[in-house]
CSV table of N, CA and C in Angstrom, one decimal:
chain,number,residue,atom,x,y,z
A,1,MET,N,12.1,7.0,9.7
A,1,MET,CA,10.8,7.4,9.9
A,1,MET,C,9.8,6.2,9.8
A,2,ASP,N,10.3,5.1,9.4
A,2,ASP,CA,9.5,3.9,9.3
A,2,ASP,C,9.3,3.3,10.7
A,3,ASP,N,8.2,3.5,11.3
A,3,ASP,CA,7.9,2.9,12.6
A,3,ASP,C,7.0,1.7,12.4
A,4,THR,N,7.1,0.8,13.4
A,4,THR,CA,6.2,-0.4,13.4
A,4,THR,C,5.3,-0.3,14.6
A,5,PHE,N,4.0,-0.6,14.3
A,5,PHE,CA,3.0,-0.6,15.4
A,5,PHE,C,2.2,-2.0,15.3
A,6,ARG,N,1.8,-2.4,16.4
A,6,ARG,CA,0.9,-3.6,16.4
A,6,ARG,C,-0.5,-3.1,16.6
A,7,ALA,N,-1.4,-3.8,15.9
A,7,ALA,CA,-2.9,-3.5,16.0
A,7,ALA,C,-3.7,-4.7,15.9
A,8,MET,N,-4.8,-4.7,16.6
A,8,MET,CA,-5.8,-5.8,16.4
A,8,MET,C,-7.1,-5.1,16.0
A,9,ALA,N,-7.9,-5.8,15.1
A,9,ALA,CA,-9.1,-5.2,14.7
A,9,ALA,C,-10.1,-6.3,14.4
A,10,GLU,N,-11.4,-5.9,14.4
A,10,GLU,CA,-12.5,-6.9,14.1
A,10,GLU,C,-12.6,-7.2,12.7
A,11,ASN,N,-12.1,-6.3,11.8
A,11,ASN,CA,-12.2,-6.6,10.3
A,11,ASN,C,-11.1,-5.8,9.6
A,12,ASP,N,-11.0,-6.0,8.3
A,12,ASP,CA,-10.0,-5.3,7.5
A,12,ASP,C,-10.2,-3.8,7.4
A,13,TYR,N,-11.5,-3.4,7.4
A,13,TYR,CA,-11.8,-2.0,7.3
A,13,TYR,C,-11.3,-1.3,8.6
A,14,GLU,N,-11.6,-1.8,9.7
A,14,GLU,CA,-11.1,-1.3,11.0
A,14,GLU,C,-9.6,-1.2,11.1
A,15,LEU,N,-9.0,-2.3,10.6
A,15,LEU,CA,-7.5,-2.3,10.6
A,15,LEU,C,-6.9,-1.3,9.7
A,16,ASP,N,-7.5,-1.1,8.5
A,16,ASP,CA,-7.1,0.0,7.6
A,16,ASP,C,-7.3,1.4,8.2
A,17,GLU,N,-8.3,1.6,8.9
A,17,GLU,CA,-8.6,2.9,9.6
A,17,GLU,C,-7.5,3.1,10.7
A,18,ILE,N,-7.2,2.1,11.4
A,18,ILE,CA,-6.1,2.2,12.5
A,18,ILE,C,-4.8,2.5,11.8
A,19,ALA,N,-4.5,1.8,10.8
A,19,ALA,CA,-3.2,2.0,10.1
A,19,ALA,C,-3.1,3.4,9.5
A,20,ASN,N,-4.2,3.9,8.9
A,20,ASN,CA,-4.2,5.2,8.3
A,20,ASN,C,-4.0,6.3,9.4
A,21,GLN,N,-4.6,6.1,10.5
A,21,GLN,CA,-4.5,7.1,11.6
A,21,GLN,C,-3.1,7.1,12.1
A,22,LEU,N,-2.5,5.9,12.3
A,22,LEU,CA,-1.1,5.8,12.8
A,22,LEU,C,-0.1,6.4,11.8
A,23,ALA,N,-0.3,6.2,10.5
A,23,ALA,CA,0.5,6.8,9.5
A,23,ALA,C,0.5,8.3,9.6
A,24,TYR,N,-0.8,8.9,9.7
A,24,TYR,CA,-0.9,10.3,9.8
A,24,TYR,C,-0.3,10.9,11.0
A,25,GLU,N,-0.5,10.2,12.2
A,25,GLU,CA,0.2,10.7,13.4
A,25,GLU,C,1.7,10.7,13.3
A,26,ASN,N,2.2,9.6,12.7
A,26,ASN,CA,3.6,9.5,12.5
A,26,ASN,C,4.1,10.7,11.6
A,27,PHE,N,3.4,11.0,10.5
A,27,PHE,CA,3.6,12.1,9.6
A,27,PHE,C,3.7,13.4,10.3
A,28,GLN,N,2.8,13.6,11.2
A,28,GLN,CA,2.8,14.9,12.0
A,28,GLN,C,3.9,14.9,13.0
A,29,PHE,N,4.2,13.8,13.7
A,29,PHE,CA,5.2,13.7,14.7
A,29,PHE,C,6.6,14.2,14.1
A,30,TYR,N,6.8,13.7,12.9
A,30,TYR,CA,8.1,14.1,12.2
A,30,TYR,C,8.1,15.4,11.5
A,31,ASP,N,7.0,16.2,11.6
A,31,ASP,CA,6.9,17.5,11.0
A,31,ASP,C,7.1,17.4,9.4
A,32,CYS,N,6.5,16.4,8.8
A,32,CYS,CA,6.7,16.2,7.4
A,32,CYS,C,6.1,17.3,6.6
A,33,GLU,N,5.1,18.0,7.1
A,33,GLU,CA,4.5,19.1,6.4
A,33,GLU,C,5.5,20.1,6.0
A,34,ASN,N,6.5,20.3,6.9
A,34,ASN,CA,7.6,21.3,6.6
A,34,ASN,C,8.4,20.9,5.4
A,35,ASP,N,8.7,19.6,5.3
A,35,ASP,CA,9.4,19.1,4.1
A,35,ASP,C,8.6,19.3,2.8
A,36,ILE,N,7.3,19.2,2.9
A,36,ILE,CA,6.4,19.4,1.8
A,36,ILE,C,6.5,20.9,1.4
A,37,ALA,N,6.4,21.7,2.4
A,37,ALA,CA,6.4,23.2,2.1
A,37,ALA,C,7.7,23.6,1.4
A,38,GLU,N,8.8,23.0,1.9
A,38,GLU,CA,10.1,23.3,1.3
A,38,GLU,C,10.2,22.8,-0.1
A,39,GLU,N,9.6,21.6,-0.3
A,39,GLU,CA,9.6,21.1,-1.7
A,39,GLU,C,8.9,22.0,-2.7
A,40,PHE,N,7.9,22.7,-2.2
A,40,PHE,CA,7.1,23.6,-3.0
A,40,PHE,C,7.7,25.1,-3.0
A,41,GLY,N,8.9,25.2,-2.4
A,41,GLY,CA,9.5,26.5,-2.4
A,41,GLY,C,9.2,27.5,-1.3
A,42,TYR,N,8.5,27.0,-0.3
A,42,TYR,CA,8.2,27.8,0.9
A,42,TYR,C,9.2,27.7,2.0
A,43,ASP,N,9.3,28.6,2.9
A,43,ASP,CA,10.1,28.5,4.1
A,43,ASP,C,9.1,28.3,5.2
A,44,PRO,N,9.0,27.1,5.8
A,44,PRO,CA,7.9,26.8,6.8
A,44,PRO,C,8.0,27.8,8.0
A,45,ASP,N,9.1,28.3,8.3
A,45,ASP,CA,9.2,29.2,9.5
A,45,ASP,C,8.6,30.5,9.2
A,46,ASP,N,8.5,30.9,8.0
A,46,ASP,CA,7.9,32.2,7.6
A,46,ASP,C,6.5,32.1,7.1
A,47,MET,N,5.9,30.9,7.0
A,47,MET,CA,4.6,30.8,6.4
A,47,MET,C,3.5,31.3,7.3
A,48,GLU,N,2.6,31.9,6.7
A,48,GLU,CA,1.3,32.4,7.4
A,48,GLU,C,0.2,31.4,7.1
A,49,ASP,N,-0.9,31.5,7.7
A,49,ASP,CA,-2.0,30.6,7.5
A,49,ASP,C,-2.4,30.5,6.0
A,50,GLU,N,-2.4,31.7,5.3
A,50,GLU,CA,-2.8,31.7,3.9
A,50,GLU,C,-1.8,31.0,3.0
A,51,ASP,N,-0.5,31.0,3.5
A,51,ASP,CA,0.5,30.3,2.7
A,51,ASP,C,0.2,28.8,2.8
A,52,TRP,N,-0.1,28.3,4.0
A,52,TRP,CA,-0.4,26.9,4.2
A,52,TRP,C,-1.7,26.5,3.4
A,53,ASP,N,-2.7,27.4,3.3
A,53,ASP,CA,-3.9,27.2,2.5
A,53,ASP,C,-3.5,27.0,1.0
A,54,LYS,N,-2.6,27.9,0.6
A,54,LYS,CA,-2.2,27.8,-0.9
A,54,LYS,C,-1.5,26.5,-1.1
A,55,LEU,N,-0.6,26.1,-0.2
A,55,LEU,CA,0.1,24.9,-0.3
A,55,LEU,C,-0.8,23.7,-0.4
A,56,TRP,N,-1.8,23.6,0.5
A,56,TRP,CA,-2.7,22.5,0.5
A,56,TRP,C,-3.7,22.5,-0.7
A,57,GLU,N,-3.8,23.7,-1.4
A,57,GLU,CA,-4.5,23.7,-2.7
A,57,GLU,C,-3.8,23.0,-3.8
A,58,GLN,N,-2.4,23.0,-3.6
A,58,GLN,CA,-1.5,22.4,-4.6
A,58,GLN,C,-1.3,20.9,-4.4
A,59,THR,N,-1.4,20.5,-3.2
A,59,THR,CA,-1.1,19.1,-2.9
A,59,THR,C,-1.9,18.6,-1.7
A,60,SER,N,-1.7,17.4,-1.3
A,60,SER,CA,-2.4,16.9,-0.1
A,60,SER,C,-1.5,16.1,0.8
A,61,GLU,N,-1.7,16.3,2.0
A,61,GLU,CA,-0.8,15.5,3.0
A,61,GLU,C,-0.9,14.0,2.7
A,62,GLY,N,-2.1,13.5,2.3
A,62,GLY,CA,-2.3,12.1,2.1
A,62,GLY,C,-1.4,11.6,1.0
A,63,ASP,N,-0.9,12.4,0.1
A,63,ASP,CA,0.1,12.0,-0.9
A,63,ASP,C,1.4,11.7,-0.4
A,64,TYR,N,1.7,12.0,0.9
A,64,TYR,CA,3.0,11.9,1.5
A,64,TYR,C,3.1,10.9,2.6
A,65,TYR,N,2.1,10.4,3.1
A,65,TYR,CA,2.2,9.3,4.1
A,65,TYR,C,1.5,8.1,3.7
A,66,HIS,N,2.2,7.0,4.0
A,66,HIS,CA,1.7,5.7,3.5
A,66,HIS,C,1.9,4.6,4.6
A,67,TYR,N,1.4,3.5,4.4
A,67,TYR,CA,1.5,2.4,5.4
A,67,TYR,C,1.4,1.1,4.7
A,68,THR,N,1.9,0.1,5.3
A,68,THR,CA,1.7,-1.3,4.9
A,68,THR,C,1.2,-2.1,6.1
A,69,ILE,N,0.4,-3.1,5.8
A,69,ILE,CA,-0.1,-4.0,6.9
A,69,ILE,C,0.4,-5.4,6.6
A,70,GLU,N,1.0,-5.9,7.7
A,70,GLU,CA,1.5,-7.3,7.6
A,70,GLU,C,0.9,-8.1,8.7
A,71,GLU,N,0.5,-9.3,8.4
A,71,GLU,CA,-0.1,-10.2,9.4
A,71,GLU,C,1.0,-10.7,10.3
A,72,PHE,N,0.8,-10.8,11.6
A,72,PHE,CA,1.7,-11.3,12.5
A,72,PHE,C,1.8,-12.8,12.3
A,73,GLU,N,3.1,-13.2,12.2
A,73,GLU,CA,3.3,-14.6,11.9
A,73,GLU,C,4.0,-15.4,13.0
A,74,GLY,N,4.1,-14.8,14.2
A,74,GLY,CA,4.7,-15.5,15.3
A,74,GLY,C,3.8,-16.4,16.1
A,75,ASP,N,4.2,-16.9,17.2
A,75,ASP,CA,3.3,-17.7,18.0
A,75,ASP,C,2.7,-16.9,19.1
A,76,ASP,N,1.8,-17.6,19.9
A,76,ASP,CA,1.2,-16.9,21.0
A,76,ASP,C,2.2,-16.4,22.0
A,77,GLU,N,3.2,-17.2,22.3
A,77,GLU,CA,4.2,-16.8,23.3
A,77,GLU,C,4.9,-15.5,22.9
A,78,GLU,N,5.3,-15.4,21.6
A,78,GLU,CA,5.9,-14.2,21.1
A,78,GLU,C,5.0,-13.0,21.2
A,79,TRP,N,3.7,-13.2,20.9
A,79,TRP,CA,2.7,-12.1,20.9
A,79,TRP,C,2.6,-11.6,22.4
A,80,GLU,N,2.6,-12.5,23.3
A,80,GLU,CA,2.4,-12.2,24.7
A,80,GLU,C,3.6,-11.5,25.3
A,81,GLU,N,4.8,-11.7,24.7
A,81,GLU,CA,6.0,-11.0,25.2
A,81,GLU,C,6.1,-9.6,24.8
A,82,TYR,N,5.3,-9.2,23.8
A,82,TYR,CA,5.3,-7.8,23.3
A,82,TYR,C,4.7,-6.9,24.4
A,83,ASP,N,5.5,-5.9,24.8
A,83,ASP,CA,5.1,-5.0,25.8
A,83,ASP,C,4.7,-3.6,25.4
A,84,GLY,N,4.6,-3.4,24.1
A,84,GLY,CA,4.2,-2.1,23.6
A,84,GLY,C,2.7,-2.0,23.5
A,85,GLU,N,2.2,-0.8,23.1
A,85,GLU,CA,0.8,-0.6,22.9
A,85,GLU,C,0.3,-1.4,21.7
A,86,ILE,N,-0.8,-2.0,21.9
A,86,ILE,CA,-1.5,-2.7,20.8
A,86,ILE,C,-2.7,-1.9,20.4
A,87,TYR,N,-2.6,-1.2,19.3
A,87,TYR,CA,-3.7,-0.3,18.9
A,87,TYR,C,-4.9,-1.0,18.4
A,88,GLY,N,-6.1,-0.4,18.7
A,88,GLY,CA,-7.4,-1.0,18.4
A,88,GLY,C,-7.9,-2.0,19.4
A,89,LYS,N,-7.0,-2.5,20.3
A,89,LYS,CA,-7.4,-3.4,21.3
A,89,LYS,C,-8.2,-2.7,22.4
A,90,GLY,N,-9.4,-3.2,22.6
A,90,GLY,CA,-10.2,-2.6,23.7
A,90,GLY,C,-10.7,-1.2,23.5
A,91,GLU,N,-10.6,-0.7,22.2
A,91,GLU,CA,-11.2,0.6,21.9
A,91,GLU,C,-12.6,0.5,21.5
């Protein structure tokens, strides 16, 4: 579940915001909330809205998704060869 994304930002705050959003989207993509429900003794397939509300009163999604930011250490040529999405660029 450890995915790597590239991002460009004007400052550290903006980069942190991008990283947090990507971590949350990754968390949702892998349905991690179901793992949390099971950890608390629920069956996610049988949960009603009020069950989810009770669960989120006991814990927070933010306790379960994390990220690290690493500075790119390659050269310009390596950066230009990257053909994936660069988050934050042009937004």
